[in-house]
Every structure is written in C-alpha cells, then in structure tokens.
Amino acid sequence: MDLEAALNGLKIDIGMIRNNNDSICGTMEVKQPKRKNIIPSDPEPLNHPKVVTQVLSQMIPLRTMYGVTNVYGILSTYSSWRFFRWVPEGEDIDKSLETTQTLENPYVSESPKKNTMDENIYQTPQKVQSELGEKKARNSPPTSPQPFRVSPGMEDDEEQENDSPSEIKTGTLYASEVITDGPRALGMLAWVLGEMNRSPINYVPAHQRDFLCVVQKDGLVGGYEKLIHTREHYKGRMPRLTNTSLYILEELGHRHQGRVYRAMSKNGNLCVLKYFVKSQYVLQDGKRAEADTGTVALKAVDYWNIAYERWLPPAAFGKWGGGDAIIMPDLEKMSVSVTREQVLPMLEETMRGRFFDKGIWHGDPAWRNVALVRTEAGDILKVAMIDLEPQRMIEKAEVSEWKEFVTMWAAFKGALDCDWTNFEMAETTGSLSA
C-alpha cells in the first residue's frame, strides 16, 4: 500500500493504494476515532457526510483519470471500518460485468435498491467478477500535447473562456455499514484489497476518454463530465485566471510535497495544476518558519510572478477541489533531444535577469526543472526554471553574503553538469517526475 497525497483534499490522512504492478488501484482514508465520555458525544466519523464526500471525490479520478475499472475505497479509524464501491452514472454494478453475484460475506448485508428520495445513497457494495488482461498504466510524465508558445498578438487576444455551467455527474457510491468487530473487518478488508488488486487498469489518453474528471475553484468536491475533444482541441496558451472549472487530463508527477497535473479549460487552454500537501519552511519576515499549505502555495505564486513578470503568463492560487493549489503555464520540459550547448547560454541569461537581479535564486539546479518556450515556428525563444518550491528557493534577504553572479552561476551550472547523466537515464527509463 502506497500512502500518498491524493487529488482533491490532499490531506495526509488520504492515500492511494497501488497493486502488484505498481499501478494506482484504490484509495484509503484514515480518520480520528470519536472521543469517549464527551457530552454531547462526537458523531460517528465514518458516517459523516463530509467525510463520505471526501472519499467519493478520491474515487472518481481512479476511473476517469487512472483507468481503474472496478473502483473501491476504504475508510477507517483503525477501530472501525467502512468500505465503498463507486460506479459511474448509467453503469449498472451487476450488468456492467454480466454477473449478479452478490457479496458472499456473512458480515455485510445484501445491497438494497438505490432510493433516490433518500439522501443516504451510500449502500452496500456487491462483489463483481474480476476481468483479466490488465493493462499497466504509464507512469512516466507525458509530454504536453500543445505546450505554451509565444505568438504575435497573444497579449491582446481577448478570447473568452467557455466556462458555462456544466452537467457535472458524481455517479453512485455504495457503502457497507460501519464495522467495528475486528475479525469481520479483517475479512472484509482482505476481500476489498483483493478486488482492488485484481481490477483491470485500462489507461487511455485523455483525448480518448468518455469522461474527464472536473475540479472547480472554491469547490469542495468535483465530479466528471462527458467532454468530447481531440488532440486538435488543445491550445498552447493558459486558461484565463477568471476560469472556475478545470478538466484533469493526466498526472505529471508527485513528490512528498504535492502532486502535479495537466489540466485544461473547456476551451482547451492548457495549464499545470500543482497541489501542495505538506507544510514547508518558507521565508517570512526575514526568517524561515513553518507555513501551512495555503501560505506555501501563495509564496510559490509570488516567486513565479516576481521572476517571470511580463515574460511568462502569471501563476495564480486557488482552492481547486478543496485543495491548496496553483495554476501555471504548461511549458515544454527539457529533453535529451535538445542540446545543452543551445540551452545553457539562454538559461544563464534567465538566471541573471530573472532571478539574481531580483534577489532570488533557484535552489534546485536539475534538468527536470528546466523548461523551454518556443515560437510558433518551433524555435527556442526562452529557457525557464520551473518548480519554484518555496522551501528550496533562496532570497538575498536571508543570506549573510549575496555572492557575485559569476560565482553562483558556476555552482549552478556545475550541478547541472553532474545531473545530466542521471537525467538521460531517467528520461530513457521513464522515471522522471514533475
């Protein structure tokens, strides 16, 4: 089981579960048990609507983005357990896989019919026959279908986003009752983990999917929507900052600080959506102090907009799907197919004019953090550093001596030279992360 931050809530008590092939196959959330001898008594956390909503919002991307056919989730306080199965709207939990086999477990009752008049649509999961022929999901960062490019008149283009209200669906979530008996919970846990591991993973490119996962700005839960589009739908430009809905296309990478996704507006304008999941030590009032994820995200926006003012599209903060996230332009990542001799002089110019002269410095010199901006003709026009992680950024205000640029650049370039072999190997094996 790989506990790592998930898509929308991005809390450290929410994690993804991977199967034997290292593909994401399920989700698990751990909650604090209700306190004893408290008046009034705490509500049962596993029945709380907000908690169940969190589980639902973690399960939808498993199908719509990662291609998991049979989507299961686990909710636990370790003293009590609840198990979930999610199906898209219009897909019958039995007929979709041509089986009417119900859960053969003496501890969980057979699923009743869905009552659409009742707010509690969270019913008992049913067992389904697992399919064979699993296709492993790709785990290397995909290249942008249309990276940001500079074209004449782009700054004056007043294209309006198509951000009209959409029919966002959430499907049906089936759930067991809360199980507090240890042996009963263990049996159900083993069965659900087995179903997760056996579920087929049918990963398809975003432009070939029937549904796309949707997150909304200042929204607590997303959903999915049918949006027919092709590769020609994508545009090499940013969504407008007033846009309130984004469609998640694919995961670009993850580290312990957060997750990074490629997303688009309904018009096909592309961006990078980066979530922050853990506190970081950032510079505040002249000294480093631990800051929450919202503060970290805002600091990352500040660094980007200071460095790239009037040079690249601005970054912006938002509570996307309930998580602290920023959106940035979808730039072309550096590749071994591009010669270093062409890139390094342009990067040196960027580090001097966009970082050093502004009293900031990128503290993570690695080729995975180098990005290119081309003209419409395909010529490299600009070279930028991405992943301006606040904890690794350096400011002139916090160091005792701000060295000469030539000294700082020499150390920076030396680190890049040392990193090239690892970068080549990582790109060849598909192990790069954003």
Coordinates of C-alpha atoms in Angstrom, one line a residue, residues 132-374:
L132 CA -8.2 -10.5 -17.0
G133 CA -5.9 -8.8 -19.4
E134 CA -4.9 -5.9 -17.2
K135 CA -3.1 -3.0 -19.0
K136 CA -0.4 -1.3 -16.9
A137 CA -0.9 2.5 -16.7
R138 CA 2.0 4.6 -18.0
N139 CA 4.0 6.1 -15.1
S140 CA 6.4 8.4 -16.9
P141 CA 5.5 12.1 -17.3
P142 CA 3.8 12.6 -20.7
T143 CA 4.8 15.5 -22.9
S144 CA 2.4 18.4 -23.4
P145 CA 0.0 17.9 -26.4
Q146 CA 0.4 21.6 -27.1
P147 CA 3.0 23.4 -24.8
F148 CA 2.8 27.1 -24.2
R149 CA 4.2 29.1 -27.2
V150 CA 4.7 32.8 -27.9
S151 CA 2.7 34.1 -30.9
P152 CA 2.3 37.6 -32.2
G153 CA -0.6 39.5 -30.6
M154 CA -1.2 36.9 -27.9
E155 CA -1.2 39.6 -25.2
D156 CA -4.0 41.4 -26.9
D157 CA -6.1 38.3 -27.6
E158 CA -9.4 38.6 -25.8
E159 CA -10.7 35.1 -26.3
Q160 CA -13.4 34.4 -23.7
E161 CA -13.4 31.1 -21.8
N162 CA -16.4 28.8 -22.2
D163 CA -17.0 28.4 -18.5
S164 CA -20.7 28.0 -18.6
P165 CA -22.4 25.7 -16.0
S166 CA -21.9 22.1 -17.0
E167 CA -23.7 18.9 -16.0
I168 CA -21.2 17.5 -13.6
K169 CA -22.0 14.0 -12.5
T170 CA -20.9 12.1 -9.5
G171 CA -22.2 8.6 -10.2
T172 CA -23.4 6.3 -7.4
L173 CA -21.4 5.4 -4.2
Y174 CA -22.3 2.1 -2.5
A175 CA -21.1 1.6 1.0
S176 CA -21.1 -1.0 3.8
E177 CA -22.3 -0.3 7.3
V178 CA -19.6 0.7 9.8
I179 CA -17.8 -2.5 11.0
T180 CA -16.3 -2.4 14.5
D181 CA -15.7 -6.1 15.0
G182 CA -12.1 -6.9 14.3
P183 CA -12.4 -10.3 12.6
R184 CA -15.3 -9.1 10.5
A185 CA -13.4 -6.0 9.4
L186 CA -10.3 -8.0 8.6
G187 CA -12.2 -10.4 6.4
M188 CA -13.8 -7.5 4.5
L189 CA -10.5 -5.6 4.3
A190 CA -8.8 -8.7 2.7
W191 CA -11.6 -9.1 0.2
V192 CA -11.6 -5.4 -0.8
L193 CA -7.8 -5.3 -1.2
G194 CA -8.0 -8.4 -3.4
E195 CA -10.7 -6.8 -5.6
M196 CA -8.5 -3.6 -5.9
N197 CA -5.5 -5.7 -6.9
R198 CA -7.4 -7.7 -9.5
S199 CA -9.3 -4.8 -11.1
P200 CA -8.3 -4.2 -14.7
I201 CA -6.4 -0.9 -15.4
N202 CA -7.5 0.4 -18.8
Y203 CA -5.5 3.5 -19.2
V204 CA -6.3 5.6 -22.3
P205 CA -5.1 9.0 -23.3
A206 CA -7.2 11.9 -22.1
H207 CA -8.5 12.8 -25.6
Q208 CA -9.9 9.3 -26.0
R209 CA -11.8 9.1 -22.7
D210 CA -15.5 9.1 -22.4
F211 CA -15.4 11.3 -19.3
L212 CA -13.0 13.7 -17.7
C213 CA -12.5 14.5 -14.1
V214 CA -13.6 18.0 -13.2
V215 CA -12.4 20.2 -10.3
Q216 CA -13.9 23.6 -9.5
K217 CA -12.4 26.7 -8.0
D218 CA -13.6 27.1 -4.4
G219 CA -15.5 23.8 -4.7
L220 CA -15.2 21.1 -2.1
V221 CA -15.9 18.2 -4.4
G222 CA -15.5 17.6 -8.1
G223 CA -17.1 15.1 -10.4
Y224 CA -16.9 14.0 -14.0
E225 CA -18.3 15.3 -17.3
K226 CA -18.5 14.0 -20.8
L227 CA -16.5 16.3 -22.9
I228 CA -15.8 15.1 -26.5
H229 CA -12.5 16.5 -27.7
T230 CA -9.5 15.5 -29.8
R231 CA -5.8 16.5 -29.8
E232 CA -6.7 19.4 -32.1
H233 CA -8.8 20.8 -29.2
Y234 CA -5.7 21.7 -27.2
K235 CA -4.2 25.2 -27.4
G236 CA -0.8 26.4 -26.4
R237 CA -2.0 29.1 -24.1
M238 CA -3.1 29.5 -20.5
P239 CA -6.8 29.5 -19.3
R240 CA -7.9 32.9 -18.1
L241 CA -7.4 33.4 -14.4
T242 CA -11.1 34.0 -14.0
N243 CA -11.9 30.5 -15.2
T244 CA -13.6 28.4 -12.5
S245 CA -13.6 24.8 -13.8
L246 CA -10.7 22.7 -14.9
Y247 CA -10.6 19.3 -16.5
I248 CA -7.9 17.0 -15.3
L249 CA -6.1 15.3 -18.2
E250 CA -3.2 13.4 -16.6
E251 CA -0.8 13.3 -13.7
L252 CA 2.6 14.7 -14.4
G253 CA 4.3 13.7 -11.2
H254 CA 4.3 13.6 -7.5
R255 CA 6.7 14.1 -4.6
H256 CA 6.2 14.2 -0.8
Q257 CA 5.3 18.0 -1.1
G258 CA 2.4 17.5 -3.5
R259 CA 1.0 16.4 -6.8
V260 CA 1.2 17.9 -10.3
Y261 CA -1.4 17.5 -13.0
R262 CA -2.0 18.7 -16.6
A263 CA -5.4 20.3 -16.9
M264 CA -7.4 22.4 -19.4
S265 CA -10.3 24.7 -19.6
K266 CA -13.4 23.8 -21.6
N267 CA -11.9 25.7 -24.5
G268 CA -8.8 23.5 -24.5
N269 CA -6.4 26.1 -23.0
L270 CA -3.8 24.1 -21.1
C271 CA -2.2 24.7 -17.7
V272 CA -0.3 22.9 -14.9
L273 CA -2.3 22.4 -11.7
K274 CA 0.0 21.9 -8.7
Y275 CA -1.3 20.9 -5.3
F276 CA 0.6 21.4 -2.1
V277 CA 0.0 18.8 0.6
K278 CA 2.6 19.4 3.4
S279 CA 3.8 22.4 5.3
Q280 CA 7.2 23.9 4.4
Y281 CA 9.7 26.2 6.0
V282 CA 9.5 29.4 4.0
L283 CA 10.9 32.9 4.4
Q284 CA 8.6 35.1 6.4
D285 CA 9.6 38.4 7.9
G286 CA 13.2 37.8 7.3
K287 CA 13.5 34.3 8.8
R288 CA 12.4 30.7 7.9
A289 CA 9.3 29.5 9.6
E290 CA 6.9 26.6 9.1
A291 CA 3.9 27.5 7.0
D292 CA 0.7 25.8 6.1
T293 CA -0.1 24.6 2.6
G294 CA -2.1 27.7 1.7
T295 CA 0.7 30.0 2.7
V296 CA 3.2 27.8 0.8
A297 CA 1.1 27.9 -2.3
L298 CA 0.8 31.7 -2.2
K299 CA 4.5 32.0 -1.7
A300 CA 5.1 29.8 -4.8
V301 CA 2.9 32.1 -6.8
D302 CA 4.8 35.2 -5.5
Y303 CA 8.2 33.6 -6.6
W304 CA 6.8 32.8 -10.1
N305 CA 5.3 36.2 -10.7
I306 CA 8.4 38.0 -9.4
A307 CA 10.7 36.0 -11.6
Y308 CA 8.6 36.0 -14.8
E309 CA 6.7 39.3 -14.6
R310 CA 5.8 40.3 -18.2
W311 CA 7.9 37.4 -19.5
L312 CA 5.6 34.3 -18.9
P313 CA 1.9 34.1 -18.1
P314 CA 1.3 34.7 -14.3
A315 CA 0.6 31.9 -11.8
A316 CA -2.4 32.1 -9.6
F317 CA -3.6 30.5 -6.3
G318 CA -6.9 28.8 -5.9
K319 CA -8.8 26.3 -3.7
W320 CA -9.2 23.9 -6.5
G321 CA -11.5 21.0 -5.5
G322 CA -10.8 21.9 -1.9
G323 CA -7.0 21.7 -2.1
D324 CA -4.4 24.4 -1.9
A325 CA -3.2 24.7 -5.5
I326 CA -1.7 27.0 -8.1
I327 CA -2.0 27.1 -11.9
M328 CA 0.9 27.8 -14.2
P329 CA 1.5 27.7 -17.9
D330 CA 2.1 24.2 -19.4
L331 CA 5.7 24.6 -20.6
E332 CA 7.7 22.2 -22.7
K333 CA 10.1 20.2 -20.4
M334 CA 13.8 19.9 -21.3
S335 CA 14.7 16.7 -23.2
V336 CA 17.9 14.9 -24.0
S337 CA 17.0 15.5 -27.7
V338 CA 17.7 19.2 -27.1
T339 CA 21.4 20.1 -27.0
R340 CA 22.7 21.5 -23.7
E341 CA 25.0 23.9 -25.7
Q342 CA 22.0 25.6 -27.1
V343 CA 20.1 25.8 -23.8
L344 CA 22.8 26.8 -21.3
P345 CA 23.6 30.3 -22.6
M346 CA 19.8 31.2 -22.6
L347 CA 19.4 29.7 -19.1
E348 CA 22.4 31.7 -17.8
E349 CA 20.6 34.8 -19.1
T350 CA 17.4 33.8 -17.3
M351 CA 19.2 33.1 -14.1
R352 CA 20.8 36.5 -14.2
G353 CA 17.9 38.7 -15.2
R354 CA 15.0 36.8 -13.8
F355 CA 16.5 35.5 -10.5
F356 CA 19.8 37.0 -9.4
D357 CA 19.0 40.6 -10.3
K358 CA 15.7 40.3 -8.4
G359 CA 17.3 39.0 -5.3
I360 CA 16.1 35.4 -5.6
W361 CA 17.8 32.1 -6.6
H362 CA 16.5 28.7 -7.6
G363 CA 17.9 26.2 -5.1
D364 CA 17.3 23.0 -7.0
P365 CA 19.5 23.0 -10.1
A366 CA 18.3 19.9 -12.0
W367 CA 17.5 19.4 -15.7
R368 CA 14.0 18.1 -14.8
N369 CA 13.3 21.7 -13.7
V370 CA 14.4 23.3 -17.0
A371 CA 11.6 24.3 -19.4
L372 CA 11.6 25.7 -22.9
V373 CA 9.4 28.3 -24.6
R374 CA 9.3 28.2 -28.4

